[in-house]
Amino acid sequence: MGNRSEVLPVYQVYKQSQPTHKPGRIARAVLLILACVVLPASAVSCARQQQPGDTRDRSTIKIGYFGDLSGPTFNFGQSAKNGVLMAVEEVNQAGGINGRKIDIVIEDDEGSPELAATVVNKLTRQDKVIALIAGGASGSSLAAGPNAQSAKVPMISPSSTNPAVTQIGDYIFRACFVDPFQGEVMAKFSYNSLQAKTAAIMLDFNSPYSRDLTEFFELSFTKLGGRVISKQSYSQGDLDFKGQLSSISSAKPDVIYLPGYYGDIAVIAKQARQLGITQPLLGGDGWDAPELWQLAGDSINGSYISNHYSADDPSPAIQKFVHDYKLHWGNLTPDAHAALAYDAMRFLVEAIQRAGTTEVEKLRDALAQTKDFSGVTGIISMDSERNAVKPAVILKLQDGRYIYQETIHPEAPDSAAKASPSASPSKSRKK
Ligand code: PHE
């Protein structure tokens, strides 16, 4: 495990992965120095040294991060790591949490749920982190969550959308919406906006994420009056999808729903186009990775996905995040994983500040009480099952870009609770 583990003060981890040209950091450093000189000491905490008589705890706060940094969905882990590190650097540069700096301990789960469970044991028992920002894919969170729960270390998944993740226990939280909502969002978009009456679905049968999205898409699409006329399955890493795609092609559906991860989707999309399939391909957040374009080329043009945010959104908060992230990470556009991980880290920091302690039970309670936290991906409030209730966006894929189409909001908690245990979408609006 030694090679996978990085136990470094955050600035060292950061330095290793930084582009060499960093105007943003320099500009921020100059601003910070100016702030220290110009503003009164009470307004800006510039003091790095403990003053005589100051008994406040100045030890670092250790937080764990794990994700797929080198496996089949490595884009997910790398993006989330970037988001986490950027949030940590901002917090540390502003003086830390109640005067304490954050140290981040990073592990690679290689996209393997078993390894994710192992690294959680290492992070909680050996490194003694006080909280975890992880995991990415739902399969990893489902495997690793029970270890975080039994160690009583709060785990905030930035992006795992499978409903069962937070049902593991009261130490497991998430910063994103859940798949019953995500499946319904795409069913409504297909039926109402694309006017699709029939759909085919091809799912990754080993993935809880893919299985549940299939179920919830089908449920909603059928309820609206649509019909699922062909259902095929595959397993992550398969290379030949032509048999399933031929069956789908002969069923002549209006749309094809592919609730999988970007690596498989690229191969499926290419083979679909080779077979002459021209219908729109539809997916979920699992498609969102810069790597998708390199792997799939123009075979995914004209597809639509549901996602957590759009980097094109003109809102000042999103544009500031996109601008800062590009400066940090060599002009990369932040995907949903990066934005969600940034939000998850910021909302953990806010909960620690509110709790005034890292003591586990108080921190768990503060996290559960999170209300109206203003994140890049939306307003985060925890519901009673520790899920964030937030809107989703629909994006169109065209020539290397994810083009914003519309936002779909969950129903108000009261009416949603009556209709279904998860929040269901109520209305959409075009910007
Ligand atoms: N929601 C996916 C899952 O639960 C992970 C994911 C989130 C992928 C965001 C991409 C972007 O497995």
Coordinates of C-alpha atoms and ligand atoms in Angstrom, one line a residue:
M1 CA 0.0 0.0 0.0
G2 CA 3.0 2.2 0.5
N3 CA 3.1 3.6 -3.0
R4 CA -0.6 4.5 -3.1
S5 CA -0.4 6.5 0.1
E6 CA 0.5 10.1 0.3
V7 CA 0.7 11.4 3.9
L8 CA 1.9 15.0 3.3
P9 CA 1.1 18.4 4.5
V10 CA -1.3 19.8 1.9
Y11 CA 1.2 22.2 0.3
Q12 CA 3.6 19.3 -0.5
V13 CA 0.9 17.2 -2.1
Y14 CA -0.2 20.3 -3.9
K15 CA 3.3 21.1 -5.2
Q16 CA 3.7 17.6 -6.7
S17 CA 0.6 18.0 -8.9
Q18 CA 0.9 21.7 -9.8
P19 CA 1.5 23.2 -13.2
T20 CA 4.7 25.2 -13.1
H21 CA 3.1 28.5 -14.1
K22 CA 0.9 29.7 -11.3
P23 CA -0.2 33.3 -11.6
G24 CA -3.3 32.7 -9.4
R25 CA -1.3 31.6 -6.4
I26 CA 1.2 34.4 -6.7
A27 CA -1.7 37.0 -7.0
R28 CA -3.4 35.5 -4.0
A29 CA -0.1 35.6 -2.0
V30 CA 0.4 39.2 -2.8
L31 CA -3.2 40.0 -1.8
L32 CA -2.7 38.1 1.4
I33 CA 0.5 40.1 2.3
L34 CA -1.3 43.3 1.4
A35 CA -4.2 42.3 3.6
C36 CA -1.9 41.6 6.5
V37 CA -0.3 45.0 6.2
V38 CA -3.3 47.1 5.4
L39 CA -6.1 45.5 7.5
P40 CA -6.3 45.5 11.3
A41 CA -5.1 42.3 12.9
S42 CA -8.5 41.6 14.3
A43 CA -10.0 41.5 10.8
V44 CA -7.5 39.1 9.2
S45 CA -5.8 36.3 10.9
C46 CA -2.2 36.6 9.7
A47 CA -0.5 35.4 12.8
R48 CA 1.3 32.1 12.2
Q49 CA 3.0 31.9 15.6
Q50 CA 1.3 31.1 18.8
Q51 CA 1.4 34.1 21.1
P52 CA 2.6 33.7 24.8
G53 CA -0.4 32.8 26.9
D54 CA -2.4 31.6 23.8
T55 CA -3.4 28.0 24.7
R56 CA -5.6 27.4 21.6
D57 CA -5.0 24.1 19.8
R58 CA -2.8 24.8 16.8
S59 CA -2.3 21.2 15.8
T60 CA -3.3 20.3 12.2
I61 CA -6.6 18.7 11.4
K62 CA -6.1 15.5 9.4
I63 CA -8.7 14.7 6.8
G64 CA -8.6 11.7 4.5
Y65 CA -9.4 11.5 0.8
F66 CA -9.6 8.4 -1.4
G67 CA -10.7 7.8 -5.0
D68 CA -9.9 6.1 -8.2
L69 CA -6.6 7.8 -9.1
S70 CA -5.3 5.1 -11.6
G71 CA -8.1 2.6 -12.5
P72 CA -10.9 2.5 -15.1
T73 CA -12.5 5.7 -13.8
F74 CA -9.3 7.6 -12.9
N75 CA -10.7 10.9 -14.2
F76 CA -13.3 10.8 -11.3
G77 CA -10.6 10.5 -8.6
Q78 CA -8.2 12.9 -10.1
S79 CA -10.8 15.6 -10.6
A80 CA -12.2 15.2 -7.1
K81 CA -8.7 15.3 -5.6
N82 CA -8.1 18.6 -7.5
G83 CA -11.3 20.0 -6.0
V84 CA -10.4 18.9 -2.5
L85 CA -6.9 20.3 -2.7
M86 CA -8.1 23.6 -4.0
A87 CA -10.6 24.0 -1.1
V88 CA -7.9 23.0 1.4
E89 CA -5.5 25.5 0.1
E90 CA -8.0 28.2 0.2
V91 CA -8.9 27.4 3.8
N92 CA -5.3 27.1 4.9
Q93 CA -4.3 30.3 3.2
A94 CA -7.2 32.1 5.1
G95 CA -5.8 30.9 8.4
G96 CA -7.2 27.4 8.7
I97 CA -10.1 26.2 10.8
N98 CA -10.3 28.1 14.0
G99 CA -6.5 28.7 13.6
R100 CA -5.7 25.0 12.7
K101 CA -4.4 24.0 9.3
I102 CA -5.7 21.0 7.4
D103 CA -3.5 18.1 6.4
I104 CA -4.9 15.9 3.8
V105 CA -4.0 12.2 3.5
I106 CA -4.6 10.8 0.0
E107 CA -5.2 7.1 -1.0
D108 CA -5.8 5.5 -4.4
D109 CA -8.6 2.9 -4.4
E110 CA -7.8 2.1 -8.1
G111 CA -11.6 2.0 -8.7
S112 CA -11.8 -1.2 -6.7
P113 CA -14.6 -1.4 -4.0
E114 CA -12.5 -3.9 -2.0
L115 CA -9.5 -1.6 -2.0
A116 CA -11.7 1.3 -1.0
A117 CA -12.8 -0.6 2.1
T118 CA -9.2 -1.4 2.9
V119 CA -8.0 2.2 2.5
V120 CA -10.7 3.5 4.8
N121 CA -9.4 1.2 7.6
K122 CA -5.9 2.5 7.0
L123 CA -7.0 6.1 7.0
T124 CA -9.2 5.8 10.1
R125 CA -7.2 3.5 12.2
Q126 CA -3.6 4.2 11.2
D127 CA -3.6 7.9 10.0
K128 CA -6.5 8.7 12.4
V129 CA -8.2 11.2 10.1
I130 CA -11.1 12.9 11.7
A131 CA -13.3 12.8 8.5
L132 CA -13.2 11.5 5.0
I133 CA -14.1 13.2 1.7
A134 CA -14.9 10.1 -0.5
G135 CA -15.8 8.0 -2.3
G136 CA -16.5 8.7 -5.9
A137 CA -18.4 5.9 -7.6
S138 CA -21.3 4.4 -5.6
G139 CA -19.8 0.9 -5.6
S140 CA -16.7 2.2 -3.7
S141 CA -18.8 4.1 -1.2
L142 CA -21.0 1.2 -0.5
A143 CA -18.0 -1.1 0.2
A144 CA -16.1 1.5 2.2
G145 CA -18.9 3.2 4.1
P146 CA -19.4 0.4 6.7
N147 CA -15.8 0.7 7.8
A148 CA -16.1 4.5 8.2
Q149 CA -19.4 4.0 10.1
S150 CA -17.8 1.4 12.5
A151 CA -14.8 3.6 13.1
K152 CA -17.2 6.6 13.7
V153 CA -15.4 8.8 11.3
P154 CA -17.8 11.0 9.2
M155 CA -17.5 10.2 5.5
I156 CA -18.9 12.7 3.0
S157 CA -19.2 11.3 -0.5
P158 CA -19.0 14.2 -3.0
S159 CA -20.7 12.3 -5.8
S160 CA -22.0 8.8 -4.9
T161 CA -25.7 9.0 -6.0
N162 CA -26.9 5.5 -5.1
P163 CA -29.5 5.8 -2.3
A164 CA -28.1 3.0 -0.2
V165 CA -24.8 4.9 0.4
T166 CA -26.1 7.1 3.2
Q167 CA -28.4 4.3 4.5
I168 CA -25.2 2.7 5.8
G169 CA -25.4 4.8 8.9
D170 CA -25.4 8.1 10.7
Y171 CA -21.8 8.9 9.9
I172 CA -22.3 8.8 6.1
F173 CA -23.3 11.9 4.2
R174 CA -23.3 13.1 0.6
A175 CA -23.0 16.4 -1.1
C176 CA -25.1 15.4 -4.2
F177 CA -28.6 14.4 -5.2
V178 CA -29.7 10.7 -5.4
D179 CA -30.4 8.4 -8.3
P180 CA -34.2 8.2 -7.9
F181 CA -34.2 11.9 -8.7
Q182 CA -31.5 11.6 -11.4
G183 CA -33.3 8.7 -13.2
E184 CA -36.6 10.6 -13.1
V185 CA -34.9 13.8 -14.4
M186 CA -33.7 12.1 -17.6
A187 CA -37.0 10.2 -18.1
K188 CA -38.9 13.6 -18.0
F189 CA -36.4 15.2 -20.3
S190 CA -36.7 12.3 -22.8
Y191 CA -40.5 12.2 -22.7
N192 CA -41.3 15.9 -22.5
S193 CA -38.4 17.7 -24.2
L194 CA -37.2 15.1 -26.7
Q195 CA -40.8 13.7 -27.2
A196 CA -39.5 10.2 -27.0
K197 CA -42.2 7.5 -26.6
T198 CA -40.0 4.5 -26.6
A199 CA -36.6 3.9 -25.0
A200 CA -33.9 1.1 -24.9
I201 CA -31.6 0.7 -21.9
M202 CA -28.2 -0.8 -21.7
L203 CA -26.9 -1.2 -18.1
D204 CA -23.7 -2.3 -16.4
F205 CA -25.2 -5.1 -14.3
N206 CA -22.4 -5.2 -11.8
S207 CA -22.7 -1.5 -10.9
P208 CA -25.3 -0.5 -8.2
Y209 CA -25.2 3.0 -9.8
S210 CA -26.2 1.7 -13.2
R211 CA -28.8 -0.8 -11.9
D212 CA -30.6 1.8 -9.8
L213 CA -30.6 4.5 -12.5
T214 CA -32.1 1.9 -14.9
E215 CA -34.8 1.1 -12.4
F216 CA -35.7 4.7 -11.7
F217 CA -35.6 5.8 -15.3
E218 CA -37.8 3.0 -16.3
L219 CA -40.3 3.7 -13.5
S220 CA -40.7 7.3 -14.4
F221 CA -40.6 6.9 -18.2
T222 CA -43.4 4.3 -18.0
K223 CA -45.4 6.4 -15.6
L224 CA -45.3 9.2 -18.1
G225 CA -46.7 7.0 -20.8
G226 CA -43.4 5.9 -22.5
R227 CA -42.3 2.3 -23.0
V228 CA -38.9 0.6 -22.5
I229 CA -38.8 -1.8 -25.5
S230 CA -35.3 -3.3 -25.1
K231 CA -33.1 -3.8 -22.1
Q232 CA -29.5 -5.1 -22.5
S233 CA -26.7 -5.5 -20.1
Y234 CA -22.8 -5.5 -20.0
S235 CA -20.1 -5.6 -17.4
Q236 CA -17.5 -2.9 -16.9
G237 CA -14.4 -3.4 -19.1
D238 CA -16.3 -5.4 -21.8
L239 CA -15.0 -4.6 -25.3
D240 CA -17.6 -5.9 -27.7
F241 CA -21.1 -4.5 -27.4
K242 CA -22.3 -5.3 -30.9
G243 CA -24.7 -8.1 -30.0
Q244 CA -26.6 -6.0 -27.5
L245 CA -26.5 -2.9 -29.8
S246 CA -27.9 -5.0 -32.7
S247 CA -30.9 -6.0 -30.6
I248 CA -31.4 -2.4 -29.6
S249 CA -31.2 -1.3 -33.2
S250 CA -33.8 -3.8 -34.4
A251 CA -36.2 -2.6 -31.7
K252 CA -36.0 1.0 -33.2
P253 CA -36.3 3.0 -29.9
D254 CA -36.6 6.8 -30.0
V255 CA -33.7 7.1 -27.5
I256 CA -31.1 4.9 -25.9
Y257 CA -30.3 5.3 -22.1
L258 CA -26.8 4.3 -21.1
P259 CA -26.4 4.7 -17.3
G260 CA -22.8 3.8 -17.1
Y261 CA -19.3 5.2 -16.6
Y262 CA -17.4 7.1 -19.3
G263 CA -14.8 4.5 -20.2
D264 CA -17.4 1.9 -21.3
I265 CA -19.7 4.6 -22.7
A266 CA -17.0 5.7 -25.1
V267 CA -16.7 2.1 -26.6
I268 CA -20.4 1.6 -26.7
A269 CA -21.0 5.0 -28.4
K270 CA -18.4 4.2 -31.1
Q271 CA -19.8 0.8 -31.8
A272 CA -23.3 2.1 -31.9
R273 CA -22.4 4.6 -34.6
Q274 CA -20.5 1.9 -36.5
L275 CA -23.7 -0.1 -36.6
G276 CA -25.6 2.9 -38.0
I277 CA -27.5 3.7 -34.8
T278 CA -28.3 7.4 -35.0
Q279 CA -30.8 7.9 -32.1
P280 CA -29.8 10.2 -29.2
L281 CA -27.7 8.5 -26.5
L282 CA -28.7 9.5 -23.0
G283 CA -26.7 9.2 -19.8
G284 CA -26.1 10.3 -16.3
D285 CA -23.3 12.0 -14.3
G286 CA -21.1 8.9 -14.9
W287 CA -20.4 10.3 -18.4
D288 CA -18.8 13.5 -17.0
A289 CA -15.1 13.3 -17.6
P290 CA -12.7 15.1 -19.9
E291 CA -11.4 11.7 -20.9
L292 CA -14.7 10.8 -22.5
W293 CA -14.0 13.1 -25.5
Q294 CA -10.5 11.7 -26.0
L295 CA -12.0 8.1 -26.0
A296 CA -15.2 8.6 -27.9
G297 CA -14.5 11.5 -30.3
D298 CA -17.6 12.7 -32.2
S299 CA -19.5 9.4 -31.7
I300 CA -21.1 11.1 -28.6
N301 CA -22.2 14.3 -30.4
G302 CA -25.9 14.9 -29.9
S303 CA -26.1 12.9 -26.6
Y304 CA -27.6 14.3 -23.4
I305 CA -26.7 13.7 -19.8
S306 CA -28.1 14.7 -16.4
N307 CA -25.5 16.3 -14.2
H308 CA -24.8 18.2 -11.0
Y309 CA -23.7 21.6 -12.5
S310 CA -22.7 23.3 -15.7
A311 CA -19.3 25.0 -16.0
D312 CA -21.1 27.3 -18.5
D313 CA -23.6 28.6 -15.9
P314 CA -23.1 32.3 -15.8
S315 CA -23.8 32.6 -12.1
P316 CA -20.9 34.6 -10.5
A317 CA -20.2 31.8 -7.9
I318 CA -19.8 29.2 -10.6
Q319 CA -17.7 31.4 -12.9
K320 CA -15.4 32.4 -10.0
F321 CA -14.9 28.7 -9.2
V322 CA -14.3 27.8 -12.9
H323 CA -11.8 30.7 -13.2
D324 CA -9.9 29.8 -9.9
Y325 CA -9.8 26.1 -10.8
K326 CA -8.4 26.8 -14.3
L327 CA -5.6 28.9 -12.7
H328 CA -4.9 26.1 -10.2
W329 CA -4.9 23.2 -12.6
G330 CA -3.4 24.2 -15.9
N331 CA -6.5 25.5 -17.6
L332 CA -8.6 22.4 -17.0
T333 CA -12.3 23.0 -16.9
P334 CA -13.7 21.6 -13.7
D335 CA -16.1 18.7 -14.2
A336 CA -18.9 17.8 -11.7
H337 CA -16.6 15.6 -9.7
A338 CA -14.2 18.5 -9.0
A339 CA -17.0 20.9 -8.2
L340 CA -18.7 18.4 -5.8
A341 CA -15.5 17.5 -4.0
Y342 CA -14.7 21.2 -3.6
D343 CA -18.2 21.7 -2.1
A344 CA -17.9 18.6 0.1
M345 CA -14.6 19.8 1.6
R346 CA -16.0 23.4 2.1
F347 CA -19.1 22.1 3.8
L348 CA -17.1 19.8 6.1
V349 CA -15.0 22.8 7.1
E350 CA -18.1 24.9 7.8
A351 CA -19.5 22.1 10.0
I352 CA -16.2 21.8 11.9
Q353 CA -16.3 25.6 12.5
R354 CA -19.9 25.5 13.6
A355 CA -19.2 22.5 15.9
G356 CA -16.2 24.3 17.3
T357 CA -14.5 20.9 17.7
T358 CA -13.5 17.8 15.8
E359 CA -15.0 15.5 18.4
V360 CA -16.8 12.8 16.4
E361 CA -20.4 13.0 17.7
K362 CA -20.5 16.8 17.7
L363 CA -19.1 16.9 14.2
R364 CA -21.5 14.3 13.0
D365 CA -24.4 16.3 14.5
A366 CA -23.1 19.6 12.9
L367 CA -22.9 17.9 9.5
A368 CA -26.4 16.5 9.9
Q369 CA -27.6 20.0 10.7
T370 CA -26.1 21.6 7.6
K371 CA -28.6 24.0 6.2
D372 CA -28.5 26.4 3.2
F373 CA -24.8 26.0 2.7
S374 CA -24.0 27.9 -0.5
G375 CA -22.0 25.6 -2.7
V376 CA -20.8 25.8 -6.3
T377 CA -23.2 23.0 -7.2
G378 CA -26.1 24.5 -5.4
I379 CA -27.5 25.1 -2.0
I380 CA -26.7 22.2 0.3
S381 CA -29.1 21.3 3.1
M382 CA -29.0 17.8 4.6
D383 CA -32.3 15.9 4.6
S384 CA -33.2 13.5 7.4
E385 CA -31.3 10.7 5.5
R386 CA -28.1 12.9 5.1
N387 CA -28.6 13.5 1.4
A388 CA -28.3 16.9 -0.2
V389 CA -31.5 17.9 -2.0
K390 CA -30.5 19.8 -5.0
P391 CA -31.4 20.5 -8.6
A392 CA -30.0 18.7 -11.6
V393 CA -29.0 20.1 -15.0
I394 CA -29.3 18.6 -18.5
L395 CA -26.3 19.0 -20.7
K396 CA -26.0 18.4 -24.5
L397 CA -22.7 16.9 -25.7
Q398 CA -21.4 18.6 -28.8
D399 CA -17.8 18.8 -30.2
G400 CA -16.0 18.5 -26.9
R401 CA -18.4 20.6 -24.9
Y402 CA -21.2 20.0 -22.4
I403 CA -23.8 22.6 -23.4
Y404 CA -26.3 23.6 -20.8
Q405 CA -30.0 22.9 -21.7
E406 CA -32.1 23.2 -18.6
T407 CA -32.3 22.9 -14.8
I408 CA -34.7 20.5 -13.1
H409 CA -35.6 21.2 -9.5
P410 CA -36.7 18.7 -6.9
E411 CA -40.2 19.1 -5.5
A412 CA -40.6 21.0 -2.3
P413 CA -39.7 18.6 0.5
D414 CA -43.3 18.3 1.7
S415 CA -44.9 17.3 -1.6
A416 CA -41.9 15.2 -2.5
A417 CA -42.1 13.2 0.7
K418 CA -45.8 12.5 0.0
A419 CA -45.0 11.3 -3.5
S420 CA -42.0 9.2 -2.9
P421 CA -39.2 8.7 -0.3
S422 CA -36.8 10.6 -2.6
A423 CA -37.2 14.1 -3.9
S424 CA -38.8 14.0 -7.3
P425 CA -38.5 16.7 -10.0
S426 CA -41.3 19.2 -10.2
K427 CA -40.5 21.7 -12.9
S428 CA -37.9 22.7 -15.4
R429 CA -36.9 26.1 -16.6
K430 CA -34.9 27.2 -19.6
K431 CA -32.3 29.8 -18.8
Ligands
PHE1 N1 -22.8 9.4 -9.3 C1 -21.8 8.4 -9.8 C2 -21.9 7.2 -8.9 O1 -22.6 7.2 -7.9 C3 -20.4 9.0 -9.7 C4 -20.2 10.2 -10.4 C5 -20.5 11.5 -9.9 C6 -19.6 10.3 -11.7 C7 -20.3 12.7 -10.6 C8 -19.4 11.4 -12.3 C9 -19.8 12.7 -11.8 O2 -21.3 6.2 -9.1

